[in-house]
Coordinates of N, CA, C and O in Angstrom, one line a residue:
X23 N 0.8 -1.2 0.0 CA 0.0 0.0 0.0 C 0.9 1.3 0.0 O 1.9 1.3 0.6
X24 N 0.4 2.3 -0.7 CA 1.1 3.6 -0.8 C 0.3 4.6 0.0 O -0.9 4.8 -0.3
X25 N 0.9 5.3 0.9 CA 0.3 6.3 1.7 C 0.6 7.7 1.1 O 1.7 8.0 0.7
X26 N -0.4 8.6 1.2 CA -0.3 9.9 0.6 C -0.7 11.0 1.6 O -1.7 10.8 2.3
X27 N 0.1 12.1 1.6 CA -0.3 13.3 2.3 C -0.6 14.3 1.2 O 0.1 14.4 0.2
X28 N -1.6 15.2 1.5 CA -1.9 16.2 0.5 C -2.0 17.6 1.0 O -2.3 17.8 2.2
X29 N -1.6 18.6 0.2 CA -1.7 20.0 0.5 C -2.4 20.6 -0.7 O -1.8 21.0 -1.7
X30 N -3.8 20.5 -0.7 CA -4.6 21.0 -1.8 C -5.2 22.4 -1.4 O -5.8 23.0 -2.3
X31 N -5.0 22.8 -0.2 CA -5.7 24.0 0.2 C -7.2 23.9 0.2 O -7.7 22.9 0.6
X32 N -7.8 25.0 -0.2 CA -9.3 25.0 -0.2 C -9.9 24.1 -1.3 O -11.0 23.7 -1.2
X33 N -9.1 23.8 -2.3 CA -9.6 22.9 -3.4 C -9.2 21.5 -3.0 O -8.3 20.9 -3.6
X34 N -10.0 20.9 -2.1 CA -9.7 19.5 -1.7 C -10.1 18.5 -2.7 O -11.3 18.4 -3.1
X35 N -9.1 17.8 -3.3 CA -9.3 16.9 -4.3 C -9.4 15.4 -3.8 O -9.7 14.5 -4.6
X36 N -9.2 15.2 -2.5 CA -9.3 13.9 -2.0 C -10.5 13.1 -2.2 O -10.5 12.0 -2.7
X37 N -11.7 13.7 -2.1 CA -13.0 13.0 -2.4 C -13.0 12.5 -3.8 O -13.5 11.4 -4.1
X38 N -12.5 13.3 -4.7 CA -12.5 12.9 -6.2 C -11.6 11.7 -6.4 O -11.8 10.8 -7.2
X39 N -10.4 11.8 -5.7 CA -9.3 10.8 -6.0 C -9.4 9.5 -5.2 O -8.8 8.6 -5.5
X40 N -10.2 9.6 -4.1 CA -10.3 8.4 -3.2 C -10.6 7.1 -3.9 O -9.9 6.1 -3.6
X41 N -11.6 7.1 -4.7 CA -12.0 5.8 -5.3 C -11.0 5.3 -6.3 O -10.6 4.1 -6.1
X42 N -10.5 6.1 -7.3 CA -9.5 5.5 -8.2 C -8.2 5.1 -7.4 O -7.6 4.1 -7.8
X43 N -7.9 5.8 -6.4 CA -6.6 5.5 -5.6 C -6.8 4.2 -4.8 O -5.9 3.4 -4.8
X44 N -8.0 4.1 -4.2 CA -8.2 2.9 -3.4 C -8.2 1.6 -4.2 O -7.8 0.6 -3.7
X45 N -8.6 1.7 -5.5 CA -8.6 0.6 -6.4 C -7.1 0.1 -6.7 O -6.9 -1.0 -7.1
X46 N -6.2 1.0 -6.4 CA -4.8 0.7 -6.7 C -4.0 0.5 -5.4 O -2.8 0.6 -5.4
X47 N -4.7 0.3 -4.3 CA -4.0 0.1 -3.0 C -3.2 1.4 -2.6 O -2.2 1.3 -2.0
X48 N -3.8 2.5 -2.9 CA -3.3 3.8 -2.5 C -4.3 4.5 -1.5 O -5.5 4.5 -1.8
X49 N -3.8 5.0 -0.4 CA -4.7 5.6 0.6 C -4.2 6.9 1.1 O -3.0 7.2 1.0
X50 N -5.1 7.8 1.5 CA -4.7 9.0 2.1 C -4.5 8.8 3.6 O -5.4 8.3 4.3
X51 N -3.3 9.2 4.0 CA -2.9 9.0 5.4 C -3.7 9.8 6.4 O -4.1 9.4 7.4
X52 N -4.0 11.1 5.9 CA -4.8 12.0 6.7 C -5.7 12.8 5.8 O -5.5 12.8 4.6
X53 N -6.5 13.7 6.4 CA -7.3 14.6 5.6 C -6.4 15.6 5.0 O -5.3 15.8 5.4
X54 N -6.9 16.2 3.9 CA -6.2 17.3 3.2 C -5.8 18.4 4.1 O -6.5 18.8 5.0
X55 N -4.6 18.9 3.8 CA -4.1 20.1 4.5 C -4.5 21.4 3.8 O -4.5 21.4 2.6
X56 N -4.7 22.4 4.5 CA -5.0 23.7 3.9 C -3.8 24.6 3.9 O -3.7 25.6 3.1
X57 N -2.8 24.3 4.8 CA -1.6 25.1 4.9 C -0.4 24.2 4.9 O -0.5 23.1 5.3
X58 N 0.8 24.8 4.6 CA 2.0 24.1 4.7 C 2.4 23.7 6.2 O 3.0 22.7 6.4
X59 N 1.9 24.5 7.1 CA 2.1 24.2 8.5 C 1.4 22.9 8.9 O 1.9 22.0 9.6
X60 N 0.1 22.8 8.4 CA -0.6 21.6 8.7 C 0.1 20.4 8.1 O 0.1 19.3 8.7
X61 N 0.6 20.6 6.9 CA 1.3 19.5 6.2 C 2.5 19.0 7.0 O 2.8 17.9 7.1
X62 N 3.3 20.0 7.5 CA 4.5 19.7 8.3 C 4.1 18.9 9.6 O 4.8 18.0 9.9
X63 N 3.0 19.3 10.2 CA 2.5 18.6 11.4 C 2.1 17.2 11.1 O 2.5 16.2 11.8
X64 N 1.4 17.0 9.9 CA 1.1 15.6 9.5 C 2.3 14.8 9.2 O 2.4 13.6 9.5
X65 N 3.2 15.4 8.5 CA 4.5 14.7 8.1 C 5.2 14.3 9.4 O 5.8 13.2 9.4
X66 N 5.3 15.2 10.4 CA 6.0 14.8 11.6 C 5.3 13.5 12.3 O 6.0 12.7 12.8
X67 N 4.0 13.5 12.2 CA 3.3 12.4 12.8 C 3.3 11.1 11.9 O 3.2 10.0 12.4
X68 N 3.3 11.3 10.6 CA 3.0 10.1 9.7 C 4.1 9.9 8.7 O 3.8 9.3 7.6
X69 N 5.4 10.3 8.9 CA 6.4 10.2 7.9 C 6.6 8.7 7.5 O 6.9 8.4 6.4
X70 N 6.5 7.8 8.5 CA 6.7 6.4 8.2 C 5.6 5.8 7.3 O 5.8 4.8 6.6
X71 N 4.4 6.3 7.4 CA 3.2 5.8 6.7 C 3.1 6.4 5.3 O 2.5 5.8 4.4
X72 N 3.7 7.6 5.1 CA 3.5 8.3 3.9 C 4.6 8.1 2.9 O 5.8 8.0 3.3
X73 N 4.3 7.9 1.7 CA 5.3 7.6 0.6 C 5.3 8.8 -0.3 O 6.3 9.0 -1.0
X74 N 4.2 9.5 -0.5 CA 4.1 10.6 -1.5 C 3.4 11.8 -0.8 O 2.5 11.6 0.0
X75 N 3.9 13.0 -1.2 CA 3.2 14.2 -0.8 C 2.8 14.9 -2.1 O 3.6 15.1 -3.0
X76 N 1.5 15.2 -2.2 CA 1.0 15.9 -3.4 C 0.6 17.3 -3.0 O -0.1 17.6 -2.0
X77 N 1.2 18.3 -3.7 CA 1.0 19.7 -3.4 C 0.4 20.4 -4.6 O 0.9 20.3 -5.7
X78 N -0.7 21.1 -4.3 CA -1.3 22.0 -5.4 C -0.7 23.4 -5.2 O -0.7 24.0 -4.2
X79 N -0.1 23.9 -6.3 CA 0.7 25.2 -6.3 C -0.2 26.3 -5.7 O 0.4 27.2 -5.0
X80 N -1.5 26.3 -5.9 CA -2.3 27.4 -5.4 C -2.4 27.4 -3.9 O -2.8 28.4 -3.3
X81 N -2.0 26.3 -3.3 CA -2.2 26.2 -1.8 C -0.9 26.6 -1.0 O -0.9 26.5 0.2
X82 N 0.1 26.9 -1.8 CA 1.4 27.2 -1.1 C 2.0 28.5 -1.7 O 1.8 28.8 -2.9
X83 N 2.8 29.2 -0.9 CA 3.5 30.3 -1.3 C 4.7 29.8 -2.1 O 5.6 29.2 -1.5
X84 N 4.8 30.0 -3.4 CA 5.8 29.4 -4.2 C 7.2 29.9 -4.0 O 8.2 29.3 -4.2
X85 N 7.3 31.1 -3.4 CA 8.6 31.6 -3.0 C 9.2 30.8 -1.8 O 10.4 30.7 -1.7
X86 N 8.3 30.3 -1.0 CA 8.7 29.5 0.1 C 8.7 28.0 -0.2 O 9.1 27.2 0.7
X87 N 8.4 27.6 -1.4 CA 8.3 26.2 -1.8 C 9.6 25.5 -1.6 O 9.6 24.3 -1.1
X88 N 10.7 26.0 -2.1 CA 12.0 25.3 -1.9 C 12.3 24.9 -0.4 O 12.8 23.8 -0.1
X89 N 11.9 25.8 0.5 CA 12.1 25.6 1.9 C 11.2 24.4 2.4 O 11.6 23.6 3.2
X90 N 10.0 24.4 1.8 CA 9.0 23.4 2.2 C 9.6 22.0 1.7 O 9.5 21.0 2.4
X91 N 10.1 22.0 0.5 CA 10.7 20.8 -0.1 C 11.9 20.3 0.8 O 12.0 19.1 1.1
X92 N 12.7 21.2 1.2 CA 13.8 20.9 2.1 C 13.3 20.3 3.4 O 13.9 19.3 3.9
X93 N 12.3 20.8 4.0 CA 11.7 20.3 5.2 C 11.2 18.9 5.0 O 11.4 18.0 5.9
X94 N 10.5 18.7 3.9 CA 9.9 17.4 3.6 C 11.1 16.4 3.5 O 11.0 15.3 4.0
X95 N 12.1 16.7 2.7 CA 13.2 15.8 2.5 C 14.0 15.6 3.8 O 14.6 14.5 3.9
X96 N 14.0 16.5 4.7 CA 14.8 16.3 6.0 C 14.0 15.3 6.8 O 14.6 14.5 7.6
X97 N 12.7 15.2 6.7 CA 11.8 14.3 7.4 C 12.0 12.9 6.8 O 12.0 11.9 7.5
X98 N 12.0 12.9 5.5 CA 12.1 11.6 4.7 C 12.7 11.9 3.4 O 12.0 12.4 2.5
X99 N 14.0 11.6 3.2 CA 14.7 12.0 2.0 C 14.2 11.3 0.7 O 14.4 11.8 -0.4
X100 N 13.5 10.2 0.8 CA 13.0 9.5 -0.4 C 11.5 9.7 -0.6 O 10.9 9.0 -1.4
X101 N 11.0 10.7 0.1 CA 9.6 11.0 -0.1 C 9.4 11.6 -1.6 O 10.1 12.4 -2.0
X102 N 8.4 11.0 -2.3 CA 8.1 11.5 -3.6 C 7.2 12.7 -3.4 O 6.3 12.7 -2.7
X103 N 7.6 13.8 -4.2 CA 6.8 15.0 -4.1 C 6.2 15.3 -5.5 O 7.0 15.3 -6.5
X104 N 4.9 15.4 -5.6 CA 4.2 15.7 -6.8 C 3.6 17.1 -6.7 O 2.9 17.4 -5.8
X105 N 4.0 18.0 -7.6 CA 3.6 19.4 -7.6 C 2.6 19.6 -8.8 O 3.0 19.3 -9.9
X106 N 1.4 20.1 -8.5 CA 0.5 20.4 -9.5 C 0.6 21.9 -9.8 O 0.2 22.7 -8.9
X107 N 1.1 22.3 -11.0 CA 1.3 23.7 -11.3 C 0.1 24.2 -12.2 O -0.5 23.4 -13.0
X108 N -0.1 25.4 -12.1 CA -1.2 26.1 -12.9 C -0.6 26.3 -14.3 O 0.5 26.6 -14.5
X109 N -1.5 26.1 -15.3 CA -1.2 26.4 -16.7 C -0.5 25.3 -17.4 O -0.6 24.1 -17.1
X110 N 0.3 25.7 -18.4 CA 1.0 24.7 -19.3 C 2.5 24.9 -19.1 O 3.0 25.9 -18.6
X111 N 3.3 23.8 -19.5 CA 4.7 23.9 -19.3 C 5.4 25.1 -19.9 O 6.3 25.7 -19.4
X112 N 4.9 25.5 -21.1 CA 5.6 26.6 -21.8 C 5.4 27.9 -21.1 O 6.0 28.9 -21.5
X113 N 4.5 28.0 -20.1 CA 4.3 29.2 -19.4 C 5.4 29.4 -18.3 O 5.5 30.5 -17.7
X114 N 6.3 28.4 -18.1 CA 7.3 28.5 -17.1 C 8.7 28.6 -17.7 O 8.9 28.0 -18.8
X115 N 9.6 29.3 -17.0 CA 10.9 29.3 -17.5 C 11.6 27.9 -17.4 O 11.3 27.2 -16.5
X116 N 12.4 27.6 -18.4 CA 13.0 26.3 -18.5 C 13.9 26.1 -17.2 O 13.9 25.0 -16.7
X117 N 14.5 27.2 -16.7 CA 15.4 27.1 -15.5 C 14.6 26.7 -14.3 O 15.0 25.9 -13.5
X118 N 13.3 27.1 -14.2 CA 12.5 26.8 -13.1 C 12.1 25.3 -13.2 O 12.2 24.6 -12.2
X119 N 11.7 24.9 -14.3 CA 11.4 23.5 -14.5 C 12.6 22.6 -14.3 O 12.4 21.5 -13.7
X120 N 13.7 23.0 -14.7 CA 15.0 22.2 -14.5 C 15.3 22.1 -13.0 O 15.7 21.0 -12.5
X121 N 15.0 23.2 -12.3 CA 15.3 23.1 -10.8 C 14.3 22.1 -10.2 O 14.8 21.3 -9.3
X122 N 13.1 22.1 -10.5 CA 12.2 21.1 -10.0 C 12.7 19.7 -10.3 O 12.6 18.8 -9.5
X123 N 13.1 19.5 -11.6 CA 13.6 18.2 -12.0 C 14.8 17.8 -11.2 O 14.9 16.6 -10.7
X124 N 15.8 18.7 -11.0 CA 17.0 18.4 -10.2 C 16.6 18.1 -8.7 O 17.4 17.3 -8.1
X125 N 15.5 18.6 -8.2 CA 15.1 18.3 -6.8 C 14.2 17.1 -6.8 O 13.6 16.8 -5.7
X126 N 14.1 16.4 -7.9 CA 13.2 15.2 -7.9 C 11.8 15.4 -7.6 O 11.2 14.7 -6.8
X127 N 11.2 16.5 -8.2 CA 9.8 16.8 -8.0 C 9.1 16.5 -9.3 O 9.5 17.0 -10.3
X128 N 8.1 15.7 -9.1 CA 7.3 15.3 -10.3 C 6.3 16.4 -10.5 O 5.7 16.9 -9.6
X129 N 6.1 16.8 -11.8 CA 5.2 17.9 -12.2 C 4.0 17.5 -13.0 O 4.1 16.7 -13.9
X130 N 2.9 18.1 -12.6 CA 1.7 17.9 -13.4 C 1.1 19.3 -13.7 O 1.2 20.2 -12.8
X131 N 0.7 19.6 -14.9 CA 0.2 20.9 -15.2 C -1.3 20.8 -15.4 O -1.8 19.9 -16.0
X132 N -2.0 21.8 -14.8 CA -3.5 21.8 -14.9 C -4.1 22.7 -15.9 O -5.1 23.4 -15.6
X133 N -3.5 22.8 -17.0 CA -3.9 23.8 -18.0 C -5.4 23.8 -18.3 O -6.1 24.8 -18.4
X134 N -6.0 22.6 -18.4 CA -7.5 22.5 -18.6 C -8.0 21.4 -17.6 O -8.7 20.5 -17.9
X135 N -7.5 21.6 -16.3 CA -7.7 20.5 -15.3 C -6.6 19.5 -15.6 O -5.8 19.7 -16.5
X136 N -6.6 18.5 -14.8 CA -5.5 17.5 -15.0 C -6.2 16.1 -15.0 O -7.2 15.9 -14.4
X137 N -5.5 15.2 -15.6 CA -6.0 13.8 -15.6 C -5.6 13.1 -14.3 O -4.5 13.1 -13.9
X138 N -6.6 12.5 -13.6 CA -6.3 11.7 -12.4 C -5.4 10.6 -12.8 O -4.6 10.2 -11.9
X139 N -5.5 10.1 -14.0 CA -4.6 9.0 -14.4 C -3.1 9.4 -14.4 O -2.3 8.6 -14.0
X140 N -2.8 10.6 -14.8 CA -1.5 11.1 -14.8 C -0.9 11.2 -13.3 O 0.2 10.7 -13.1
X141 N -1.7 11.7 -12.5 CA -1.4 11.8 -11.0 C -1.2 10.3 -10.5 O -0.2 10.1 -9.8
X142 N -2.1 9.5 -10.8 CA -2.0 8.1 -10.4 C -0.7 7.4 -10.8 O -0.1 6.7 -10.0
X143 N -0.3 7.7 -12.0 CA 1.0 7.1 -12.5 C 2.2 7.5 -11.7 O 3.0 6.7 -11.4
X144 N 2.2 8.8 -11.2 CA 3.3 9.2 -10.4 C 3.2 8.6 -9.0 O 4.2 8.1 -8.4
X145 N 2.0 8.6 -8.4 CA 1.8 8.1 -7.1 C 2.1 6.6 -7.0 O 2.6 6.1 -6.0
X146 N 1.7 5.8 -8.0 CA 2.0 4.4 -8.0 C 3.4 4.0 -7.9 O 3.8 3.0 -7.4
X147 N 4.3 5.0 -8.2 CA 5.8 4.7 -8.1 C 6.2 4.7 -6.6 O 7.2 4.1 -6.3
X148 N 5.4 5.3 -5.7 CA 5.7 5.3 -4.3 C 6.9 6.2 -4.0 O 7.2 7.1 -4.7
X149 N 7.7 5.8 -3.0 CA 8.9 6.6 -2.6 C 9.9 6.6 -3.8 O 9.9 5.7 -4.6
X150 N 10.7 7.6 -3.7 CA 11.8 7.7 -4.7 C 12.8 6.5 -4.4 O 12.9 6.1 -3.2
X151 N 13.4 6.0 -5.4 CA 14.4 5.0 -5.2 C 15.8 5.7 -5.0 O 15.9 6.9 -5.4
X152 N 16.7 5.0 -4.5 CA 18.1 5.6 -4.4 C 18.6 6.0 -5.7 O 19.3 7.0 -5.9
X153 N 18.2 5.3 -6.7 CA 18.6 5.5 -8.1 C 18.1 6.9 -8.6 O 18.7 7.7 -9.3
X154 N 16.8 7.2 -8.2 CA 16.2 8.5 -8.6 C 16.9 9.7 -8.0 O 16.8 10.8 -8.5
X155 N 17.5 9.5 -6.8 CA 18.1 10.7 -6.1 C 19.5 11.0 -6.5 O 20.1 11.9 -6.1
X156 N 20.1 10.1 -7.4 CA 21.5 10.4 -7.8 C 21.5 11.3 -9.0 O 20.7 11.4 -9.8

């Protein structure tokens, strides 16, 4: 089983994702977080149960996002982080996308909504492998 923590903010996607995720032995460790502080509290309590953190960009101050990633990685260095960004990839600077890639952050773009299947594919991978972090 794969455990997930989420920071979707006010746009809680857990009810929509619960059924397709449960069919793949993926479960939400806790209720959705509205703030990064709530996420950090949940991570402190459930780091061993959680394999993936999903963050919706609208729910976090993106200037503070690198610090949030560092905090997540200090709690569990192989935690997979999936970031849902607004818009399309071409709306972002290549350097920004490369930085996410270097930090082992999986990206999904919600230009016209996003496919739950795409998110499911990232989540099914579970924690990062040691190979992924090199």
